[in-house]
Short mmCIF file of C-alpha atoms in Angstrom, two decimals:
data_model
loop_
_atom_site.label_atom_id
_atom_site.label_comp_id
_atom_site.label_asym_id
_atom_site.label_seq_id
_atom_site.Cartn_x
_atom_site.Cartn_y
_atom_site.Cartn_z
CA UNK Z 232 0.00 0.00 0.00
CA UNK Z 233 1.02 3.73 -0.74
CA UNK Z 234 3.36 4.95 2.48
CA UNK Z 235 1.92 8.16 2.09
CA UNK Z 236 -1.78 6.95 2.96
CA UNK Z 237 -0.23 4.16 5.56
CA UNK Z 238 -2.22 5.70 8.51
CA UNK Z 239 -5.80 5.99 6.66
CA UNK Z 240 -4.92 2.33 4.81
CA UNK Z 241 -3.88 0.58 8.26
CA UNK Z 242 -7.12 1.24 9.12
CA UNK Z 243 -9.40 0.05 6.35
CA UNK Z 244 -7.37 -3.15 6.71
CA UNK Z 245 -8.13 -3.31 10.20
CA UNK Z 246 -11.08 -6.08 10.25
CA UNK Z 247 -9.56 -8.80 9.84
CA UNK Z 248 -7.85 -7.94 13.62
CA UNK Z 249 -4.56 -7.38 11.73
CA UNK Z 250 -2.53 -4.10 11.55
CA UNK Z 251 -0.12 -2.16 14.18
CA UNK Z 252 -1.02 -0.21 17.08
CA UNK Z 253 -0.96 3.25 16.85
CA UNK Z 254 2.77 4.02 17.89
CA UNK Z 255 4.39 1.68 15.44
CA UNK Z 256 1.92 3.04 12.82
CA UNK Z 257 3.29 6.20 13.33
CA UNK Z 258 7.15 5.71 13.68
CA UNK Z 259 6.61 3.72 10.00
CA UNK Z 260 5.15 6.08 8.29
CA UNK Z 261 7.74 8.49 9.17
CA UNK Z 262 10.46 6.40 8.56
CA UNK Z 263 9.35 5.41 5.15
CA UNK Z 264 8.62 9.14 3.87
CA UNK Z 265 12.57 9.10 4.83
CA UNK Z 266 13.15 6.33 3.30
CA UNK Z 267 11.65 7.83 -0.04
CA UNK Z 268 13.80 10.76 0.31
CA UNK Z 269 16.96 9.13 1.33
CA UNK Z 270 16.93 6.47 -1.83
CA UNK Z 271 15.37 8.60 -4.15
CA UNK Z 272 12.05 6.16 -5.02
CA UNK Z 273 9.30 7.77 -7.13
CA UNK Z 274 6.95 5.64 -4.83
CA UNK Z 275 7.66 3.62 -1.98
CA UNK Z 276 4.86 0.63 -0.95
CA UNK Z 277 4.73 -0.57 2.53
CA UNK Z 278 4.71 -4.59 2.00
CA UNK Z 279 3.54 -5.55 5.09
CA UNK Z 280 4.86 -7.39 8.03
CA UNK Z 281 6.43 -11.41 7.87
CA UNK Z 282 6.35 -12.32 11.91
CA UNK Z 283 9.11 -14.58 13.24
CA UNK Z 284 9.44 -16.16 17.10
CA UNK Z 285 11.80 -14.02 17.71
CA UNK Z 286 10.79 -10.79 15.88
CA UNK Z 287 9.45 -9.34 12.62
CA UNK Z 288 10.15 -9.06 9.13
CA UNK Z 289 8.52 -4.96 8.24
CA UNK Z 290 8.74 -4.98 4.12
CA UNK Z 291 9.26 -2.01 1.73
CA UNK Z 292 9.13 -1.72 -1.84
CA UNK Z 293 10.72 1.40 -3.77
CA UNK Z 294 9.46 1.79 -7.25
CA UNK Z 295 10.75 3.53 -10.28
CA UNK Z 296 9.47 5.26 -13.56
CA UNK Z 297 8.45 1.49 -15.03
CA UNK Z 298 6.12 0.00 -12.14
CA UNK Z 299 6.50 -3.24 -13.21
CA UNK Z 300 10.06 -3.36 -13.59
CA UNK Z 301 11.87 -5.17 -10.86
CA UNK Z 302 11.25 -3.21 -7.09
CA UNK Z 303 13.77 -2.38 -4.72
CA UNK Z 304 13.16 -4.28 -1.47
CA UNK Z 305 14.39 -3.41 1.81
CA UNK Z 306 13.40 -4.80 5.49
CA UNK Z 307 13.44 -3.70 9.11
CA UNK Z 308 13.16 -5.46 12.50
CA UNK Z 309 12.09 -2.11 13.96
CA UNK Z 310 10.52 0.35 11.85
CA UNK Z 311 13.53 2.50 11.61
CA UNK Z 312 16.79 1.24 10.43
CA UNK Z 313 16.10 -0.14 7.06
CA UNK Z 314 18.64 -2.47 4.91
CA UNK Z 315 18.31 -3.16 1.29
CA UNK Z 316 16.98 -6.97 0.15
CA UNK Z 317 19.32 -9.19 -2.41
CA UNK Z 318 17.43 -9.31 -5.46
CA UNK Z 319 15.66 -12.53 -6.33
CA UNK Z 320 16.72 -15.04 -8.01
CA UNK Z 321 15.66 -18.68 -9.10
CA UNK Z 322 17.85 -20.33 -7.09
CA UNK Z 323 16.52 -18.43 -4.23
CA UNK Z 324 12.70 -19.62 -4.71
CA UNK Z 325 14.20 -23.28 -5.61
CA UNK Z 326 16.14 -23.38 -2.42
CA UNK Z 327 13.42 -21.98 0.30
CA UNK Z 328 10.77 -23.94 -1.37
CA UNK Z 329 11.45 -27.15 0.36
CA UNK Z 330 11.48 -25.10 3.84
CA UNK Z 331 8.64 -25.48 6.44
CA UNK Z 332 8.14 -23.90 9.85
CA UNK Z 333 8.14 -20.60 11.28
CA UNK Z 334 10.59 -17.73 10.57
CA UNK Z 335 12.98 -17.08 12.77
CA UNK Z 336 13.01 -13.16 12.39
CA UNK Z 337 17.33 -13.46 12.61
CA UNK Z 338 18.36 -12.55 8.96
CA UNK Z 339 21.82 -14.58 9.36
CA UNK Z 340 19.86 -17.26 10.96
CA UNK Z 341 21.04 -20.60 8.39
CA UNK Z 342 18.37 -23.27 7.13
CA UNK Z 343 19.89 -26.75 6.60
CA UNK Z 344 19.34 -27.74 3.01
CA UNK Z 345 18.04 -30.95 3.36
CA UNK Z 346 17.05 -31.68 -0.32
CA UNK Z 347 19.91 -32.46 -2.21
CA UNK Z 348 20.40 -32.27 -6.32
CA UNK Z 349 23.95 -33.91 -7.51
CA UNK Z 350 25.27 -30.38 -7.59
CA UNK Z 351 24.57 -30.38 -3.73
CA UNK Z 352 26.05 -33.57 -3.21
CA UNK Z 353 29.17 -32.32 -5.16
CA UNK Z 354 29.59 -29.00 -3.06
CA UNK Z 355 29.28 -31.32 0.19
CA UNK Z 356 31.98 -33.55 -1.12
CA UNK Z 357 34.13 -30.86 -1.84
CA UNK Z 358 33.57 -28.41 1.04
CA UNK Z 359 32.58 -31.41 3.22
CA UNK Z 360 29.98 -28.90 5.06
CA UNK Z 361 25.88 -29.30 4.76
CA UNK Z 362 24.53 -26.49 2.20
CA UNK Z 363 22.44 -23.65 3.78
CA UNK Z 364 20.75 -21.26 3.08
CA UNK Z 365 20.60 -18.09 5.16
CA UNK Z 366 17.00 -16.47 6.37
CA UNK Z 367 17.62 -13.86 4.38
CA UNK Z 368 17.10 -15.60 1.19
CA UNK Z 369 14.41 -16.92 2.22
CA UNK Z 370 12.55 -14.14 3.17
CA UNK Z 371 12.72 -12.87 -0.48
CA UNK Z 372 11.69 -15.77 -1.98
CA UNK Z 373 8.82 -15.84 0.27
CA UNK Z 374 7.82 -11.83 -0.85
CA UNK Z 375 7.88 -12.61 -4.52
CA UNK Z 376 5.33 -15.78 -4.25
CA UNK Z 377 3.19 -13.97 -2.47
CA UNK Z 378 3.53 -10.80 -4.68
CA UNK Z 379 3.84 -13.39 -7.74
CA UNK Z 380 0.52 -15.23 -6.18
CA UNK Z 381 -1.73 -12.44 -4.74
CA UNK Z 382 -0.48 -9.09 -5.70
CA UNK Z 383 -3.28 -7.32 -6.78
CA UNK Z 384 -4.29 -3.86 -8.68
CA UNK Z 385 -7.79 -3.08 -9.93
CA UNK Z 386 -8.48 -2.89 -13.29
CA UNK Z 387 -7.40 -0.06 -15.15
CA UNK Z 388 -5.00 1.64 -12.13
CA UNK Z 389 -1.73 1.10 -14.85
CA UNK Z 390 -1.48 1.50 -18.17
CA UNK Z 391 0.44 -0.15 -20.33
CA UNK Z 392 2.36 2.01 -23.11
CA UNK Z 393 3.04 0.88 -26.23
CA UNK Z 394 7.19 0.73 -25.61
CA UNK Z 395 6.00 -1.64 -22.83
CA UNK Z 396 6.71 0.23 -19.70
CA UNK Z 397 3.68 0.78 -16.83
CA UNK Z 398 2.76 3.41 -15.08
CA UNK Z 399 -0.09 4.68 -13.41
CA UNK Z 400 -3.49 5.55 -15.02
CA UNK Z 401 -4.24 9.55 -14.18
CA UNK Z 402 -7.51 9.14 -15.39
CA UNK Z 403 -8.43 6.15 -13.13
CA UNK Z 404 -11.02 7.64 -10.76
CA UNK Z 405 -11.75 4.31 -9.01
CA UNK Z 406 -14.08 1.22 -9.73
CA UNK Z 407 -17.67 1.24 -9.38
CA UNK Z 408 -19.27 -0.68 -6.58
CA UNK Z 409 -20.69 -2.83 -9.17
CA UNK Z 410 -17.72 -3.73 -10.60
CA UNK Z 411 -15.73 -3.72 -7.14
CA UNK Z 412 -17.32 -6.55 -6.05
CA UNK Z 413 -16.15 -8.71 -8.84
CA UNK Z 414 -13.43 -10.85 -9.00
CA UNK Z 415 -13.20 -9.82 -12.82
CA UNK Z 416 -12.18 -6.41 -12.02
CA UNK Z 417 -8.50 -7.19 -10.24
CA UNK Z 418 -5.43 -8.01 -11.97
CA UNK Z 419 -2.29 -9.94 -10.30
CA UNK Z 420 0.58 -7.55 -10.74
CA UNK Z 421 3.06 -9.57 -12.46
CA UNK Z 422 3.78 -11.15 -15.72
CA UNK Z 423 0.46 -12.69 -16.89
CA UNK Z 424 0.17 -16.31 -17.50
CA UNK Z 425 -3.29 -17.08 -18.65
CA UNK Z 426 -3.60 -14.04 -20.96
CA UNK Z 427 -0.75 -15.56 -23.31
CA UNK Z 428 -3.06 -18.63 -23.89
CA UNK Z 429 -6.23 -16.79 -25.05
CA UNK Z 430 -7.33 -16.92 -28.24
CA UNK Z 431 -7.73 -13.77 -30.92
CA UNK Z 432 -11.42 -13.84 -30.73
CA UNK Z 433 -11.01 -13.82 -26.44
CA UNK Z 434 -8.90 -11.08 -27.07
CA UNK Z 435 -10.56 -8.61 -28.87
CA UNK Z 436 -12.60 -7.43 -26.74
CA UNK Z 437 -9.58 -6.48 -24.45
CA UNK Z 438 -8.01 -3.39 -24.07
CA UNK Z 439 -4.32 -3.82 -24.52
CA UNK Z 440 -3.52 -0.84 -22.81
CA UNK Z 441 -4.95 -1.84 -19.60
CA UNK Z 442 -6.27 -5.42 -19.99
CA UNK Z 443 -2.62 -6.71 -20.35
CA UNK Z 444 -2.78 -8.81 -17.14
CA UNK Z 445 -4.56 -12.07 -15.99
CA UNK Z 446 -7.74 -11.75 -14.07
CA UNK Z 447 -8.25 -13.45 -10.60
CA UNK Z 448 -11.70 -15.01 -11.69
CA UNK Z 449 -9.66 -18.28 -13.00
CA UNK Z 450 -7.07 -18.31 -9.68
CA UNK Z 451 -7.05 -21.89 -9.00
CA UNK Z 452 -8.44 -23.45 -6.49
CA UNK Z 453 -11.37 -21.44 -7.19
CA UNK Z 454 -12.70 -19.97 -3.91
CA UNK Z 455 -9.36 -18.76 -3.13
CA UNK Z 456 -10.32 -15.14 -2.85
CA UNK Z 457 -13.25 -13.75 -0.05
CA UNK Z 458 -14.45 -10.42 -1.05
CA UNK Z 459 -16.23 -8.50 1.41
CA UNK Z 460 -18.07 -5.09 1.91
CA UNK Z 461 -16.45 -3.19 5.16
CA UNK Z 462 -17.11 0.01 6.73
CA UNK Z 463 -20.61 0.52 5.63
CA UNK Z 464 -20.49 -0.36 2.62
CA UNK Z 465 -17.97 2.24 1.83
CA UNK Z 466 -14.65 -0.53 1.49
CA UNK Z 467 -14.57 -3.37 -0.84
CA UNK Z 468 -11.81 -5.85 1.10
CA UNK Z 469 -10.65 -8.75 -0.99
CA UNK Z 470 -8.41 -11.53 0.88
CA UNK Z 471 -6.53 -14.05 0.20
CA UNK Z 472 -7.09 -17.90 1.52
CA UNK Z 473 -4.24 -19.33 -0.25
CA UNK Z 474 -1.71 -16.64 1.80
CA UNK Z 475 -3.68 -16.26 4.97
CA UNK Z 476 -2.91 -12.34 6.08
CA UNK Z 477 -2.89 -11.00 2.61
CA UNK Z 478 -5.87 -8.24 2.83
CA UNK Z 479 -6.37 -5.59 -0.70
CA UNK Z 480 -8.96 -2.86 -0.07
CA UNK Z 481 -10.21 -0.75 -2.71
CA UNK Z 482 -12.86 2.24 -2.14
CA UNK Z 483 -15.07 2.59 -4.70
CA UNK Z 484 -14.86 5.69 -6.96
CA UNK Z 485 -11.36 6.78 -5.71
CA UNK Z 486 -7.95 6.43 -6.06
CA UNK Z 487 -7.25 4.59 -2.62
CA UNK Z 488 -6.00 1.30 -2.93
CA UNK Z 489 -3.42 -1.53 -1.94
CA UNK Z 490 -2.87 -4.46 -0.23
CA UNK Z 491 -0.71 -5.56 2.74
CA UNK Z 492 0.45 -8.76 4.21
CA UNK Z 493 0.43 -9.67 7.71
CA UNK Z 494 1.14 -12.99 8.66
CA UNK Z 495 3.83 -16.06 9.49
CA UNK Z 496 5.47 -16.17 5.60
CA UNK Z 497 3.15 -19.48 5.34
CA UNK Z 498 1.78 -20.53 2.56
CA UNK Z 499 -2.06 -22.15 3.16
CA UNK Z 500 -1.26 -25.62 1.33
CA UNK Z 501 -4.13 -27.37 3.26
CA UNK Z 502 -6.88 -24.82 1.05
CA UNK Z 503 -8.08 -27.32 -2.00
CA UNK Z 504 -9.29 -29.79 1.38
CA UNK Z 505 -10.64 -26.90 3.18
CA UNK Z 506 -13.11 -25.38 0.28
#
């Protein structure tokens, strides 16, 4: 969500009994207007929060000019002191994959790799020392499934120019509350999958400029998304089942929107049984 409505979007979000109490919402906002400044990001997203047994993970995202060119990520275990993320990489998401449990909320803290490949099994030989993999790592594998999985935008907030950069629609004044409450109306905000497969005659009555990303009316397992009406009415709240503590809100007929993650960095793998 936008750092610059943090205080006003913390509390739209608020429902589902997640969020921050009042202190820490303050001391984040002001940290990540300074964060802005000191980095020089057009835009900078609070992520949301990834909570360990010993502490928690607090997420940025800086964006540039192209908004879906690759964000800078940095974290903080206390709302002040922020350090920049490695970027991700496929080894990354290959390696934390196989990991289970809890976060630690130690960024040095080392996983045990315990399943091997032969090029493993040839570093052990060599080195003689189990392969690891450091927290770290694995909390940025962690962000980009979930952004990768259930990072939302409504329909028609970015544009899409024909040189293939995004940015942001000035003429989007907001979704009706018609089309809010459709699942049709909210695009995952990252490379579309499912678009690339339609045919011409599917296509044409798309929009390139802003229809150039997949839906979340064909997410599978269907039923993976609740969508709600909060505040009177007044807030459309979509959330996530597959990545319990992912909550996007949306009020109709504005500009306010965004979505923010607060939960254990746990991905819901027991949903298919559960619907």
């Amino acid at each position: 969500m936008e750092a610059s409505w943090l205080p006003a979007a913390l509390e739209l979000v608020s429902g589902g009994g997640l969020g921050l109490s009042p202190e820490k919402r303050a001391v984040l906002w002001s940290s990540l207007l300074l964060l802005q400044r000191d980095y020089r990001f057009e835009r900078v997203w609070f992520w949301g929060c990834i909570q360990g047994v010993r502490g928690a993970y607090y997420i940025a995202e800086g964006l540039g000019p192209d908004r879906a060119a690759p964000r800078s990520r940095l974290y903080s275990l206390n709302c002040v002191d922020w350090s920049l993320l490695p970027p991700v990489t496929k080894e990354m998401i290959t390696w934390a994959g196989p990991l289970k449990g809890r976060f630690q909320g130690d960024p040095s803290f080392e996983y045990e790799y315990t399943e091997r490949n032969a090029e493993d099994a040839e570093r052990l030989d060599e080195d003689g020392k189990e392969p690891t993999i450091k927290e770290e790592a694995r909390v940025v594998a962690t962000i980009e499934q979930i952004d990768r999985a259930v990072g939302i935008i409504p329909r028609g907030a970015f544009v899409k120019t024909p040189l293939g950069s995004v940015s942001e629609n000035r003429n989007f004044e907001g979704l009706s509350l018609t089309e809010a409450k459709k699942l049709s109306s909210y695009f995952h905000f990252t490379e579309p999958v499912n678009l690339k497969n339609k045919t011409l005659l599917e296509k044409a009555d798309l929009d390139p400029s802003t229809d150039f990303l997949d839906s979340l009316e064909h997410d599978i397992p269907q039923g993976s998304w609740t969508v709600q009406l909060e505040k009177g009415g007044a807030v459309v709240v979509l959330r996530s089942l597959l990545w319990l503590g992912l909550t996007f809100y949306h009020v109709p007929m504005t500009k306010q929107y965004g979505y923010v993650y607060f939960g254990t960095g746990e991905k819901n793998l027991d949903l298919p049984f559960m619907l």
